[in-house]
Coordinates of C-alpha atoms (C1' of nucleotides) and ligand atoms in Angstrom, one line a residue:
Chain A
X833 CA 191.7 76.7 75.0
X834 CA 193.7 73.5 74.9
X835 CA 196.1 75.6 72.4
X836 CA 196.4 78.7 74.4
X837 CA 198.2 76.4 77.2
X838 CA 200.6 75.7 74.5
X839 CA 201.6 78.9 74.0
X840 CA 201.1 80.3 77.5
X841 CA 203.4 78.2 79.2
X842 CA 206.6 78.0 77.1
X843 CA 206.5 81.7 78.0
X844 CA 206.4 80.6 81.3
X845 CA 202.9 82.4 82.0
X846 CA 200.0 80.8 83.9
X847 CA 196.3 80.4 82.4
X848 CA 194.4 81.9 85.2
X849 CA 190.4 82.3 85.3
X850 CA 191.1 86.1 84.6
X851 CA 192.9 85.8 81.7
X852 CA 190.2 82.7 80.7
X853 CA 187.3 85.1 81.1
X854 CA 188.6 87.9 79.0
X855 CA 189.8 85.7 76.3
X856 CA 186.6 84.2 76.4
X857 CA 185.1 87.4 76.0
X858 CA 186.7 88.9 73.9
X859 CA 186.9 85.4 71.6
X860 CA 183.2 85.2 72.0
X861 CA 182.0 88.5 69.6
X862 CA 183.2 90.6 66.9
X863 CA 183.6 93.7 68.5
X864 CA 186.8 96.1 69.5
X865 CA 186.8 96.4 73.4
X866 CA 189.2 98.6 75.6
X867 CA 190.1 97.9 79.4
X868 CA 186.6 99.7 81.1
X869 CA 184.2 98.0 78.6
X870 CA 185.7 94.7 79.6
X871 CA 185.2 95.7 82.9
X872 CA 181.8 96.3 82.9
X873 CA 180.9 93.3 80.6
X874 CA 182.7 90.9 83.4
X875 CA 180.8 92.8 85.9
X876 CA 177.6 91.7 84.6
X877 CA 178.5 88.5 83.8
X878 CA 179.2 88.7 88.3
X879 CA 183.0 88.1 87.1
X880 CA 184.7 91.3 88.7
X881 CA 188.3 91.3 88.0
X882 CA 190.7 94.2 89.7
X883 CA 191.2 97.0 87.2
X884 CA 195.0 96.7 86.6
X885 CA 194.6 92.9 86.3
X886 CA 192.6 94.1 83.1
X887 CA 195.0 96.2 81.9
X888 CA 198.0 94.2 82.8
X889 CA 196.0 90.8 80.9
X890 CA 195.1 92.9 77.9
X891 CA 199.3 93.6 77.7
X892 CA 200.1 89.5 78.3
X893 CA 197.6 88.2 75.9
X894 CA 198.7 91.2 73.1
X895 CA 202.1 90.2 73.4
X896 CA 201.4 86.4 73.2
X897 CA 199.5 87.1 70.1
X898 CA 196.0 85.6 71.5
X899 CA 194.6 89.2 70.7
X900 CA 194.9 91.9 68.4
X901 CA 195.6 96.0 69.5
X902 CA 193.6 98.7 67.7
X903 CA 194.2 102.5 68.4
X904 CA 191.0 104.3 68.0
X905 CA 191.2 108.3 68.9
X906 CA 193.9 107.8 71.2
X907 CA 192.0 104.7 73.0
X908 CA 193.5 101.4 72.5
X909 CA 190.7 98.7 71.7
X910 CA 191.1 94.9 71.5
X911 CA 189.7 92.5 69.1
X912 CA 189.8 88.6 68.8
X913 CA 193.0 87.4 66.6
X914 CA 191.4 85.1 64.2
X915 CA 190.3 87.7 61.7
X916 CA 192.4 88.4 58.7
X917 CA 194.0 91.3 58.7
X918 CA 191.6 94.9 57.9
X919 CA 191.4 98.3 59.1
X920 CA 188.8 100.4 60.6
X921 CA 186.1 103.2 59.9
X922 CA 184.8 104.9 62.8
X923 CA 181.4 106.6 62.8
X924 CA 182.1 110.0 64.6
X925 CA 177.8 109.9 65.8
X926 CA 177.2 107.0 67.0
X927 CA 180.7 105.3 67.6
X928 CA 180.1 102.0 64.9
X929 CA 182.9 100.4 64.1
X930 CA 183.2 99.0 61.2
X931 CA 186.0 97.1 59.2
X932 CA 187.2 96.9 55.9
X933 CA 189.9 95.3 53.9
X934 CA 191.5 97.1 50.7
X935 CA 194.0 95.2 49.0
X936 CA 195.4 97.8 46.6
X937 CA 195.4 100.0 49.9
X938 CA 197.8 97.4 51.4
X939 CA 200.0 97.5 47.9
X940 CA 200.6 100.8 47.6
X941 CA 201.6 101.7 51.2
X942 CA 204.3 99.0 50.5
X943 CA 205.4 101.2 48.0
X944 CA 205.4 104.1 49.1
X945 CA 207.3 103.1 52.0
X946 CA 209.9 101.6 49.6
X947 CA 210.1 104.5 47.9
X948 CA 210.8 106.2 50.9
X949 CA 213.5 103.7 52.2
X950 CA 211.2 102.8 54.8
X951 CA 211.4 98.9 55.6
X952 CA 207.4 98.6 56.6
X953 CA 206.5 97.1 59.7
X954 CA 203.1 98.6 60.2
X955 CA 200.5 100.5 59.9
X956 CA 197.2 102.5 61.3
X957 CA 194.3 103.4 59.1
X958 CA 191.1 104.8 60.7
X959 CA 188.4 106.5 58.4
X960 CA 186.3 109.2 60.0
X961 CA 183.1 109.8 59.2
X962 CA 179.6 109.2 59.4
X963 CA 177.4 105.7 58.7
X964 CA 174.3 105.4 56.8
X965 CA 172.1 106.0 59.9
X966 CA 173.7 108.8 61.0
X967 CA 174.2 110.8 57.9
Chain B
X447 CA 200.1 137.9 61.1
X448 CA 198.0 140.7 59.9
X449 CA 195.3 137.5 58.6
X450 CA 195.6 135.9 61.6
X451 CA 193.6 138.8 62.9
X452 CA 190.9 138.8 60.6
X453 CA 190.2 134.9 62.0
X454 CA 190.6 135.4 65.0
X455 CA 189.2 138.6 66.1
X456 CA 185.7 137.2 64.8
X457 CA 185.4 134.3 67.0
X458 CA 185.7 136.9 68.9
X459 CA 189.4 135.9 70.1
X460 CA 192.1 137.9 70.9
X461 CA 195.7 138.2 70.0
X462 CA 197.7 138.0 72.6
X463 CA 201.8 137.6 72.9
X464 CA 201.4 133.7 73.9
X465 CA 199.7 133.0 70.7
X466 CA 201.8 134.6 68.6
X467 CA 204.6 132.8 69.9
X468 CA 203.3 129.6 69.8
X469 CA 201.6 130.6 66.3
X470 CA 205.5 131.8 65.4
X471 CA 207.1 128.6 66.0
X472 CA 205.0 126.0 64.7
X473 CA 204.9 128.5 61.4
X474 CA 208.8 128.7 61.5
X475 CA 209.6 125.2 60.9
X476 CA 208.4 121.5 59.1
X477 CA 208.2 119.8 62.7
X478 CA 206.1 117.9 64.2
X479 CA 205.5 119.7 67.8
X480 CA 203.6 118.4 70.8
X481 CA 203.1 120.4 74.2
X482 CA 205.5 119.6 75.8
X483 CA 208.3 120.3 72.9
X484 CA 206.6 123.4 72.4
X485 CA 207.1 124.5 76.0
X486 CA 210.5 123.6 76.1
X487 CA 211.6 125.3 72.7
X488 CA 209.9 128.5 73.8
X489 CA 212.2 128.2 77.2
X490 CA 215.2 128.0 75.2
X491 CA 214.1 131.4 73.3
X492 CA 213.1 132.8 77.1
X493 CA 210.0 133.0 76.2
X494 CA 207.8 131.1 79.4
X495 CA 204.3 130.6 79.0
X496 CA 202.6 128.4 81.3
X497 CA 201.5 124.8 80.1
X498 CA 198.1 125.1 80.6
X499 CA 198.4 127.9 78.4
X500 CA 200.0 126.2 75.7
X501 CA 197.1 123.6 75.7
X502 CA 194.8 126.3 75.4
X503 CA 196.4 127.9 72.6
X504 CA 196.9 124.9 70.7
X505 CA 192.7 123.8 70.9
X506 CA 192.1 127.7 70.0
X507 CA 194.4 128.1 67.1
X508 CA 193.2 124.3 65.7
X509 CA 189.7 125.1 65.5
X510 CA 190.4 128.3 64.4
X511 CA 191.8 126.4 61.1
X512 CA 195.5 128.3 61.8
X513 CA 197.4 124.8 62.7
X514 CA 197.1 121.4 61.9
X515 CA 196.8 118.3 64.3
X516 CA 198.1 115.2 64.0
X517 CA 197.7 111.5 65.9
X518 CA 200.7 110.1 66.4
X519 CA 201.0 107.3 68.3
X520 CA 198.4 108.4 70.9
X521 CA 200.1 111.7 71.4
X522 CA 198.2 115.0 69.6
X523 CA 201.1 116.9 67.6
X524 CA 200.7 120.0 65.5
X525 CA 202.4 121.3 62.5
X526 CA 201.7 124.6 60.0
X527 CA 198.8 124.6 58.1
X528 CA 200.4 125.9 54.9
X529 CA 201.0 122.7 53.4
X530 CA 198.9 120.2 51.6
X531 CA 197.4 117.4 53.0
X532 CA 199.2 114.3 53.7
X533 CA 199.8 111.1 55.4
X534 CA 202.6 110.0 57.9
X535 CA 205.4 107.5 58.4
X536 CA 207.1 107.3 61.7
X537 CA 210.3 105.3 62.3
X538 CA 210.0 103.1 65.4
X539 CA 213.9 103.8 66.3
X540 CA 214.7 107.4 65.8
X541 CA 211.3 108.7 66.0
X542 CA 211.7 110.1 62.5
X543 CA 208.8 111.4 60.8
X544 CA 208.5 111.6 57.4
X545 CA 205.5 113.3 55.0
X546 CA 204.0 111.5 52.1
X547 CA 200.9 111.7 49.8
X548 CA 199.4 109.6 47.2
X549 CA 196.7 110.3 45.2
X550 CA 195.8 106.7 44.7
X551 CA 195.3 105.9 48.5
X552 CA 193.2 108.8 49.0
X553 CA 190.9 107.8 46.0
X554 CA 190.8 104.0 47.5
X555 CA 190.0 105.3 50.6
X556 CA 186.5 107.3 49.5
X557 CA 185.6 104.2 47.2
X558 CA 185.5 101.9 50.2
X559 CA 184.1 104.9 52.2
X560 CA 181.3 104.8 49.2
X561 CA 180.9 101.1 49.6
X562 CA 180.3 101.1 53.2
X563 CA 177.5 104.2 53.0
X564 CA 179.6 105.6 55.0
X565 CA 179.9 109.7 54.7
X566 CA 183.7 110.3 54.7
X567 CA 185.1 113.4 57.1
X568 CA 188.9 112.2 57.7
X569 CA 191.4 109.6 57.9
X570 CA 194.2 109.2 59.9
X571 CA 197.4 107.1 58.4
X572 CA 200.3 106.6 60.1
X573 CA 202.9 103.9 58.6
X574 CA 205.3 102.3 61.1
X575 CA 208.8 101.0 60.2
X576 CA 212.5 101.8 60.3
X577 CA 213.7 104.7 58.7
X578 CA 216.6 104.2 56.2
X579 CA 219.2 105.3 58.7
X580 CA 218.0 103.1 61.6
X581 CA 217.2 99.4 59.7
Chain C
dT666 C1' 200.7 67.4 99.1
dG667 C1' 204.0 71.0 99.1
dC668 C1' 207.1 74.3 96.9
dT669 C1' 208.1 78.3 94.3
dA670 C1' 207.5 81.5 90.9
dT671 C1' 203.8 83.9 89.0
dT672 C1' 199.6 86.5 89.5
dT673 C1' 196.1 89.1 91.7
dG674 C1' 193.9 93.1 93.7
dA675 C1' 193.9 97.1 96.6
dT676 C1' 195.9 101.1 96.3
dA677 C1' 199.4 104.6 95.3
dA678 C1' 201.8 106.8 91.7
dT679 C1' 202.4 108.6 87.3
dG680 C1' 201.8 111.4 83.1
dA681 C1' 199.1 113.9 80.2
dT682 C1' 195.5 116.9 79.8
dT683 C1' 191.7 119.9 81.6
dA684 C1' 189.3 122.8 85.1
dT685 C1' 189.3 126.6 88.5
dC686 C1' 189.8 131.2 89.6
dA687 C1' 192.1 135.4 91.0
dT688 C1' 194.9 138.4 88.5
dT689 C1' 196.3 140.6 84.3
dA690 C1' 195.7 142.1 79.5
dT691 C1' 193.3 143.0 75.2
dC692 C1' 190.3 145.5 72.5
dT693 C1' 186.5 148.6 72.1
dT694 C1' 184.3 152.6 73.4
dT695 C1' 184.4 157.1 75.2
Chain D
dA375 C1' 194.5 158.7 76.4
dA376 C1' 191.6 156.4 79.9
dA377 C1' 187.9 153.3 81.3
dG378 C1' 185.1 149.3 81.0
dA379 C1' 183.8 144.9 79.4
dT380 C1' 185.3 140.7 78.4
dA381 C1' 188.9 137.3 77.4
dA382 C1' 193.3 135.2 78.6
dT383 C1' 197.0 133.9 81.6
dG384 C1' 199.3 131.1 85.0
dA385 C1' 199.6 128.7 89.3
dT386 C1' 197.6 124.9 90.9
dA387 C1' 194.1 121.5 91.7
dA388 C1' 191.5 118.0 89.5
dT389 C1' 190.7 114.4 86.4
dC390 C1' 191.4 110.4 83.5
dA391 C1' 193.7 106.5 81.8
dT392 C1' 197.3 103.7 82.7
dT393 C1' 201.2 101.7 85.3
dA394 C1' 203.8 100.5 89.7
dT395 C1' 204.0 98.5 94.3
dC396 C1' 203.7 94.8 97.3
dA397 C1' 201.5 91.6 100.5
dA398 C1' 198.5 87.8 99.9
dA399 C1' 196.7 84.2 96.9
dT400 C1' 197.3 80.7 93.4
dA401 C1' 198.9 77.8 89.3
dG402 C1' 201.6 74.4 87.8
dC403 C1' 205.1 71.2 88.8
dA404 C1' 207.7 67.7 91.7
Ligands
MN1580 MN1 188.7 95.2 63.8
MN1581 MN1 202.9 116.4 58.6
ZN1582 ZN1 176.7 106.3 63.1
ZN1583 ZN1 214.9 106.0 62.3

DNA sequence: TGCTATTTGATAATGATTATCATTATCTTT
DNA sequence: AAAGATAATGATAATCATTATCAAATAGCA
């Protein structure tokens, strides 16, 4: 946490045990959370945070780069920072999530975008479908 | 429009002047359209139809297989159906939005699909950048 | 410890979309 | 062509997720 300070202040932001709690959180598992999940997993850990606090840390910490923005559907979902780069596949049953990393993928939207005079700066890839349990 | 009947009369729809415009317009061009674009081009034309009703008629004639939907951002926007299937690129400046296929990401995609036991259905990609104009 | 800018949380507001329901229109059947 | 059954429209209320407001509380610094 001692680095988060480091980069929370200079941007003249406070570390507050809000914004503790869902960094902890969402530092503490693998899984792609949006604002009402959080919620309720603070809830139950008898941490109950005001709704727009939520929102409003899930903005500060995005922006400081301490977490990482997914739009699933048209949900936005939060994930820990310290995984390399992937993209998503969605299981349209049971709601899995799980993640994937194509390099070639990666390569060839480059190029295409080049070959479009597009100068890249992102991109969103989300696979529908259905997981081996559910199929 | 003569087809359009054939699809729509067994779901047991009907054809009414509201679809056809909205049908008309999203057939008459290579936009993008959301609701609320719709609603205001049909103005233009003095055609009103109420915005409730243009949600309506956009659900209907998607599942009826007549348009084609699109996640942009977190925004639902429809096209025609009449062209092939392809991916997105969406300038962060202007808004631009500009079409593009390739083969080789689509056969990527189903590969990892394969790998993951996952059952593919869809994708959604969407490249973000700066158009040529606006970088 | 005290000061001040930042943050919180309760709540109101917003914006997009969906539901309700009385009225109107379509399509099928006479 | 007229009627009847059923579906669609449109005005408006409701909903849902998210953002704005603002007085009270607090973090970080002197
Ligand atoms: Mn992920
Ligand atoms: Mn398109
Ligand atoms: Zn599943
Ligand atoms: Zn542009």
């Amino acid at each position: 946490m001692i680095i988060i300070i480091f980069i929370i202040r200079p941007m003249s932001l406070r570390m507050t045990p809000q914004r503790h709690a869902v960094l902890t959180l969402i530092n503490g598992s693998a899984r792609h959370w949006d604002a009402e999940a959080i919620s309720r997993a603070l809830q139950k850990n008898d941490q109950r945070i005001g709704i727009a606090t939520i929102y409003r840390t899930l903005s500060v910490l995005e922006e400081a780069g301490l977490i990482a923005a997914v739009v699933i559907g048209q949900r936005k979902h939060y994930e820990r920072i310290d995984k390399p780069h992937h993209d998503h596949m969605v299981c349209e049953a049971c709601g899995r999530i799980e993640e994937f990393f194509h390099q070639d993928i990666e390569t060839l939207q480059h190029d295409i975008a080049k070959r479009h005079g597009f100068c890249i700066q992102g991109h969103s890839l989300v696979i529908f479908g259905l997981c081996r349990q559910c199929q």
